């Protein structure tokens, strides 16, 4: 059978792929069952040493197809079931069957988004889907543009890149030394991608000014205003403000209108672009991230285009404005649109709405439960605005300690200890982190509409079981 | 059936996915047959208007599953069959069945490369595969590091980013205004990604100095030397040289050793990192691109890390050096390693070797054929070093014109005209472009090992058939 892997004939290919599909269907079947573990944890050195014949090492000799099928089963076995209804660890969870079908088709089509020439259908789908998203942002009557990016961090990087080009188009050819020292603003609760962008683009992380937030994690407009003023005093050129609709940890919404007013007053870039990741609350398989730009189309093109003649020949016989590859900072670009397009066809807006509402209901359900418990403590008392719920668990030994340094020190160690046990037992997963002056707390996020109230109950019971005696 | 799309039960999910798989298998079955067209061309406006009921527009109402299956069939029907043995348009072609199985599994696992916590197996596979690749580069006894990137252009961007950080670590926090004006060097035949990187990173495209090449498209070392000297004279700080092993159009190999000697003499960054895209000659499905760095591991980490606490908690219970997400300029990162790992298991080095040799043999076969034809003209006479073969076709009307301006002007229009007809008939696809003072010529590239000599013969016959009377 060994040779087949090198020159599979049609029948053998069919057979092999069907075998793989059977493995994948069996995996999904387990995923739907709550009795299945979320993960079967092993430390890196254990996995590297090889478990029950599963070896990661590559040899120069080919393996036979039977062994490959075993490898595939093992890969899934030792992985983490992010589609499990009790996986609360990340905001990209669940496994949407329609989206998955879309990914399988995408990989079979195996093409590239750089030109209409080789991706006519996907290029046009991108236009349709981005237009639909812009309509939802209320940009129906405006020119606009957008692009699918390899993750939201890259979308954010694009937004900074476009803003920089908008104010100083000469930067593209002459570089940063030809323009003033720039300053960017974002909230202290915002995603770290804004600082990454500053590091990559040569702006420098110290020129990203982190604006103070209120207790709920929302940017304080007055603080933004004074931050802009002090940047100007220091000789910096403020050009960009990032506001967040649903922060990473708290799920907080910055006061967008107030911030936009300040930006307008100071002539800064905001509400000019939006990063929107359908691989989060919309449940689209990874990756599916977009940047939408509220400007005339050419901006995006001019900022990045270099007109490579081997791809973007001007003398093609079709409308080459559809060769969108030159808009991007990539050359080849993975097709990320089809799964979203297919899901949209399957669900309509209604379907996405009810999925997302289900997640928000779960968050509220968890919040309400925690409010009435004495062994749990909410990080903030106000109702969740998004699917994030943040809380501490108080083990029995801490319950009678007064709030303060001593309790905090002990409390800080609780979440990591519970998480470690949780991963070793593998029945559920939730993330934790410190934030500002708050010691380690759990953050529960909901984005899998298969998650039910019983799963939320299970999570709390499990935390109590693992943490009660700490 | 409409409701099913929103809340598919297990049986319906299984059934739907199996139906999709049947469509994909039927598609592949057609792909293997040479009688199938490579594409069924339509102009953007035709596809947008909707063809035989295939509408790209999204409505707010859900579609039923039957209609989704029709949509999937139509998406494939109007797409370009990049896996067809007569698709010569791009260096990423073919459809490797093992790699495809790897992609299907990857999308079913639906996880993210940022932490070991949620991708234990894939994170370790990445280490194993990158180590294997470094061994092949001859770095067996050296420390090294690497990363899978969303395309080779991003890999190249990483290399510039790392080089800049290596010379000026303060750039990360203080930005480009704190460091000298930089200069980068690459050949005039190199890929446009080097200039894109300079634009993105704030170095500026005018500070990318394009070094002259010889007739064969190889960088001339003496020209590099004088280019470095003149940059210094102009007050620039040379720090980075990109050399190419297999240029985009000619498939030329720069004289790596000579260039490395010059870099060593001037203390510049070369041979310190390598961009290697397995989605090209190795036939791995899109996307699969890597950057390999010949430096101690921490370099890559330090340059990009920001230690976001919600992902990279230092108090985790496992070895967090495997949380490689903080190395990257992305946050979420698609799993691109598994398909390559599985192919490597299936083929071994032998398998990849024989696949690639097959492609190089096809290039030589084409070259030998063209050499003996009077209706074709090779762009250069020397044997191909890689899978690229570049040539003009001389229609009957041009065959008696002497070389020179007048013939060139007419010749420039030949390739686009043939390509337009070729796409409308859809039986094969090849790319063309001008380069330097050379008017439009065809570039044939081979990366699909299913391509046979009869396909090469077919390509030439087709060019003659479509172009003879121009």
JSON list of N, CA, C and O in Angstrom, two decimals, chain A residues 218-244:
[
{"chain": "A", "resi": 218, "resn": "UNK", "atom": "N", "xyz": [-14.62, 50.56, 30.04]},
{"chain": "A", "resi": 218, "resn": "UNK", "atom": "CA", "xyz": [-14.90, 51.44, 28.89]},
{"chain": "A", "resi": 218, "resn": "UNK", "atom": "C", "xyz": [-13.96, 52.63, 28.90]},
{"chain": "A", "resi": 218, "resn": "UNK", "atom": "O", "xyz": [-13.74, 53.24, 29.95]},
{"chain": "A", "resi": 219, "resn": "UNK", "atom": "N", "xyz": [-13.49, 53.00, 27.72]},
{"chain": "A", "resi": 219, "resn": "UNK", "atom": "CA", "xyz": [-12.62, 54.17, 27.62]},
{"chain": "A", "resi": 219, "resn": "UNK", "atom": "C", "xyz": [-13.35, 55.41, 28.13]},
{"chain": "A", "resi": 219, "resn": "UNK", "atom": "O", "xyz": [-14.52, 55.63, 27.82]},
{"chain": "A", "resi": 220, "resn": "UNK", "atom": "N", "xyz": [-12.61, 56.23, 28.89]},
{"chain": "A", "resi": 220, "resn": "UNK", "atom": "CA", "xyz": [-13.20, 57.47, 29.41]},
{"chain": "A", "resi": 220, "resn": "UNK", "atom": "C", "xyz": [-12.90, 58.60, 28.42]},
{"chain": "A", "resi": 220, "resn": "UNK", "atom": "O", "xyz": [-11.73, 58.94, 28.20]},
{"chain": "A", "resi": 221, "resn": "UNK", "atom": "N", "xyz": [-13.94, 59.17, 27.80]},
{"chain": "A", "resi": 221, "resn": "UNK", "atom": "CA", "xyz": [-13.70, 60.16, 26.74]},
{"chain": "A", "resi": 221, "resn": "UNK", "atom": "C", "xyz": [-12.84, 61.33, 27.19]},
{"chain": "A", "resi": 221, "resn": "UNK", "atom": "O", "xyz": [-11.96, 61.77, 26.44]},
{"chain": "A", "resi": 222, "resn": "UNK", "atom": "N", "xyz": [-13.05, 61.80, 28.39]},
{"chain": "A", "resi": 222, "resn": "UNK", "atom": "CA", "xyz": [-12.25, 62.93, 28.89]},
{"chain": "A", "resi": 222, "resn": "UNK", "atom": "C", "xyz": [-10.77, 62.59, 28.95]},
{"chain": "A", "resi": 222, "resn": "UNK", "atom": "O", "xyz": [-9.90, 63.43, 28.68]},
{"chain": "A", "resi": 223, "resn": "UNK", "atom": "N", "xyz": [-10.50, 61.34, 29.29]},
{"chain": "A", "resi": 223, "resn": "UNK", "atom": "CA", "xyz": [-9.10, 60.90, 29.36]},
{"chain": "A", "resi": 223, "resn": "UNK", "atom": "C", "xyz": [-8.48, 60.85, 27.96]},
{"chain": "A", "resi": 223, "resn": "UNK", "atom": "O", "xyz": [-7.29, 61.13, 27.79]},
{"chain": "A", "resi": 224, "resn": "UNK", "atom": "N", "xyz": [-9.29, 60.48, 27.00]},
{"chain": "A", "resi": 224, "resn": "UNK", "atom": "CA", "xyz": [-8.79, 60.49, 25.61]},
{"chain": "A", "resi": 224, "resn": "UNK", "atom": "C", "xyz": [-8.42, 61.92, 25.22]},
{"chain": "A", "resi": 224, "resn": "UNK", "atom": "O", "xyz": [-7.34, 62.18, 24.68]},
{"chain": "A", "resi": 225, "resn": "UNK", "atom": "N", "xyz": [-9.32, 62.80, 25.53]},
{"chain": "A", "resi": 225, "resn": "UNK", "atom": "CA", "xyz": [-9.11, 64.21, 25.18]},
{"chain": "A", "resi": 225, "resn": "UNK", "atom": "C", "xyz": [-7.80, 64.73, 25.78]},
{"chain": "A", "resi": 225, "resn": "UNK", "atom": "O", "xyz": [-6.97, 65.32, 25.09]},
{"chain": "A", "resi": 226, "resn": "UNK", "atom": "N", "xyz": [-7.58, 64.44, 27.06]},
{"chain": "A", "resi": 226, "resn": "UNK", "atom": "CA", "xyz": [-6.35, 64.97, 27.68]},
{"chain": "A", "resi": 226, "resn": "UNK", "atom": "C", "xyz": [-5.12, 64.21, 27.18]},
{"chain": "A", "resi": 226, "resn": "UNK", "atom": "O", "xyz": [-4.03, 64.78, 27.09]},
{"chain": "A", "resi": 227, "resn": "UNK", "atom": "N", "xyz": [-5.30, 62.97, 26.82]},
{"chain": "A", "resi": 227, "resn": "UNK", "atom": "CA", "xyz": [-4.19, 62.20, 26.29]},
{"chain": "A", "resi": 227, "resn": "UNK", "atom": "C", "xyz": [-3.74, 62.77, 24.92]},
{"chain": "A", "resi": 227, "resn": "UNK", "atom": "O", "xyz": [-2.55, 62.86, 24.63]},
{"chain": "A", "resi": 228, "resn": "UNK", "atom": "N", "xyz": [-4.71, 63.15, 24.11]},
{"chain": "A", "resi": 228, "resn": "UNK", "atom": "CA", "xyz": [-4.39, 63.77, 22.82]},
{"chain": "A", "resi": 228, "resn": "UNK", "atom": "C", "xyz": [-3.63, 65.08, 23.04]},
{"chain": "A", "resi": 228, "resn": "UNK", "atom": "O", "xyz": [-2.61, 65.35, 22.38]},
{"chain": "A", "resi": 229, "resn": "UNK", "atom": "N", "xyz": [-4.13, 65.88, 23.98]},
{"chain": "A", "resi": 229, "resn": "UNK", "atom": "CA", "xyz": [-3.49, 67.16, 24.26]},
{"chain": "A", "resi": 229, "resn": "UNK", "atom": "C", "xyz": [-2.05, 66.96, 24.72]},
{"chain": "A", "resi": 229, "resn": "UNK", "atom": "O", "xyz": [-1.13, 67.65, 24.25]},
{"chain": "A", "resi": 230, "resn": "UNK", "atom": "N", "xyz": [-1.84, 66.00, 25.60]},
{"chain": "A", "resi": 230, "resn": "UNK", "atom": "CA", "xyz": [-0.48, 65.84, 26.14]},
{"chain": "A", "resi": 230, "resn": "UNK", "atom": "C", "xyz": [0.46, 65.27, 25.07]},
{"chain": "A", "resi": 230, "resn": "UNK", "atom": "O", "xyz": [1.65, 65.57, 25.05]},
{"chain": "A", "resi": 231, "resn": "UNK", "atom": "N", "xyz": [-0.07, 64.44, 24.16]},
{"chain": "A", "resi": 231, "resn": "UNK", "atom": "CA", "xyz": [0.76, 63.94, 23.05]},
{"chain": "A", "resi": 231, "resn": "UNK", "atom": "C", "xyz": [1.21, 65.11, 22.19]},
{"chain": "A", "resi": 231, "resn": "UNK", "atom": "O", "xyz": [2.38, 65.19, 21.78]},
{"chain": "A", "resi": 232, "resn": "UNK", "atom": "N", "xyz": [0.29, 66.01, 21.90]},
{"chain": "A", "resi": 232, "resn": "UNK", "atom": "CA", "xyz": [0.63, 67.19, 21.08]},
{"chain": "A", "resi": 232, "resn": "UNK", "atom": "C", "xyz": [1.70, 68.03, 21.78]},
{"chain": "A", "resi": 232, "resn": "UNK", "atom": "O", "xyz": [2.64, 68.49, 21.15]},
{"chain": "A", "resi": 233, "resn": "UNK", "atom": "N", "xyz": [1.51, 68.20, 23.08]},
{"chain": "A", "resi": 233, "resn": "UNK", "atom": "CA", "xyz": [2.50, 68.96, 23.86]},
{"chain": "A", "resi": 233, "resn": "UNK", "atom": "C", "xyz": [3.89, 68.35, 23.75]},
{"chain": "A", "resi": 233, "resn": "UNK", "atom": "O", "xyz": [4.90, 69.05, 23.75]},
{"chain": "A", "resi": 234, "resn": "UNK", "atom": "N", "xyz": [3.93, 67.02, 23.66]},
{"chain": "A", "resi": 234, "resn": "UNK", "atom": "CA", "xyz": [5.22, 66.34, 23.58]},
{"chain": "A", "resi": 234, "resn": "UNK", "atom": "C", "xyz": [5.75, 66.28, 22.14]},
{"chain": "A", "resi": 234, "resn": "UNK", "atom": "O", "xyz": [6.73, 65.58, 21.86]},
{"chain": "A", "resi": 235, "resn": "UNK", "atom": "N", "xyz": [5.08, 66.96, 21.23]},
{"chain": "A", "resi": 235, "resn": "UNK", "atom": "CA", "xyz": [5.59, 67.03, 19.86]},
{"chain": "A", "resi": 235, "resn": "UNK", "atom": "C", "xyz": [5.18, 65.85, 18.99]},
{"chain": "A", "resi": 235, "resn": "UNK", "atom": "O", "xyz": [5.68, 65.69, 17.88]},
{"chain": "A", "resi": 236, "resn": "UNK", "atom": "N", "xyz": [4.26, 65.05, 19.48]},
{"chain": "A", "resi": 236, "resn": "UNK", "atom": "CA", "xyz": [3.79, 63.93, 18.66]},
{"chain": "A", "resi": 236, "resn": "UNK", "atom": "C", "xyz": [2.63, 64.38, 17.78]},
{"chain": "A", "resi": 236, "resn": "UNK", "atom": "O", "xyz": [1.96, 65.37, 18.07]},
{"chain": "A", "resi": 237, "resn": "UNK", "atom": "N", "xyz": [2.40, 63.62, 16.71]},
{"chain": "A", "resi": 237, "resn": "UNK", "atom": "CA", "xyz": [1.31, 63.92, 15.78]},
{"chain": "A", "resi": 237, "resn": "UNK", "atom": "C", "xyz": [0.22, 62.86, 15.96]},
{"chain": "A", "resi": 237, "resn": "UNK", "atom": "O", "xyz": [0.33, 61.76, 15.44]},
{"chain": "A", "resi": 238, "resn": "UNK", "atom": "N", "xyz": [-0.85, 63.18, 16.70]},
{"chain": "A", "resi": 238, "resn": "UNK", "atom": "CA", "xyz": [-1.94, 62.22, 16.89]},
{"chain": "A", "resi": 238, "resn": "UNK", "atom": "C", "xyz": [-2.67, 61.97, 15.57]},
{"chain": "A", "resi": 238, "resn": "UNK", "atom": "O", "xyz": [-2.97, 62.92, 14.85]},
{"chain": "A", "resi": 239, "resn": "UNK", "atom": "N", "xyz": [-2.90, 60.71, 15.23]},
{"chain": "A", "resi": 239, "resn": "UNK", "atom": "CA", "xyz": [-3.57, 60.44, 13.94]},
{"chain": "A", "resi": 239, "resn": "UNK", "atom": "C", "xyz": [-4.60, 59.32, 14.01]},
{"chain": "A", "resi": 239, "resn": "UNK", "atom": "O", "xyz": [-5.39, 59.16, 13.09]},
{"chain": "A", "resi": 240, "resn": "UNK", "atom": "N", "xyz": [-4.63, 58.55, 15.09]},
{"chain": "A", "resi": 240, "resn": "UNK", "atom": "CA", "xyz": [-5.41, 57.32, 15.05]},
{"chain": "A", "resi": 240, "resn": "UNK", "atom": "C", "xyz": [-5.94, 56.99, 16.43]},
{"chain": "A", "resi": 240, "resn": "UNK", "atom": "O", "xyz": [-5.18, 56.98, 17.40]},
{"chain": "A", "resi": 241, "resn": "UNK", "atom": "N", "xyz": [-7.23, 56.70, 16.51]},
{"chain": "A", "resi": 241, "resn": "UNK", "atom": "CA", "xyz": [-7.82, 56.22, 17.76]},
{"chain": "A", "resi": 241, "resn": "UNK", "atom": "C", "xyz": [-8.52, 54.90, 17.47]},
{"chain": "A", "resi": 241, "resn": "UNK", "atom": "O", "xyz": [-9.28, 54.78, 16.50]},
{"chain": "A", "resi": 242, "resn": "UNK", "atom": "N", "xyz": [-8.23, 53.90, 18.28]},
{"chain": "A", "resi": 242, "resn": "UNK", "atom": "CA", "xyz": [-8.94, 52.62, 18.16]},
{"chain": "A", "resi": 242, "resn": "UNK", "atom": "C", "xyz": [-9.93, 52.52, 19.30]},
{"chain": "A", "resi": 242, "resn": "UNK", "atom": "O", "xyz": [-9.56, 52.66, 20.47]},
{"chain": "A", "resi": 243, "resn": "UNK", "atom": "N", "xyz": [-11.19, 52.30, 18.97]},
{"chain": "A", "resi": 243, "resn": "UNK", "atom": "CA", "xyz": [-12.20, 52.06, 20.00]},
{"chain": "A", "resi": 243, "resn": "UNK", "atom": "C", "xyz": [-12.66, 50.61, 19.86]},
{"chain": "A", "resi": 243, "resn": "UNK", "atom": "O", "xyz": [-12.60, 50.04, 18.78]},
{"chain": "A", "resi": 244, "resn": "UNK", "atom": "N", "xyz": [-13.10, 50.05, 20.96]},
{"chain": "A", "resi": 244, "resn": "UNK", "atom": "CA", "xyz": [-13.44, 48.63, 20.97]},
{"chain": "A", "resi": 244, "resn": "UNK", "atom": "C", "xyz": [-14.91, 48.41, 21.26]},
{"chain": "A", "resi": 244, "resn": "UNK", "atom": "O", "xyz": [-15.45, 48.99, 22.19]}
]
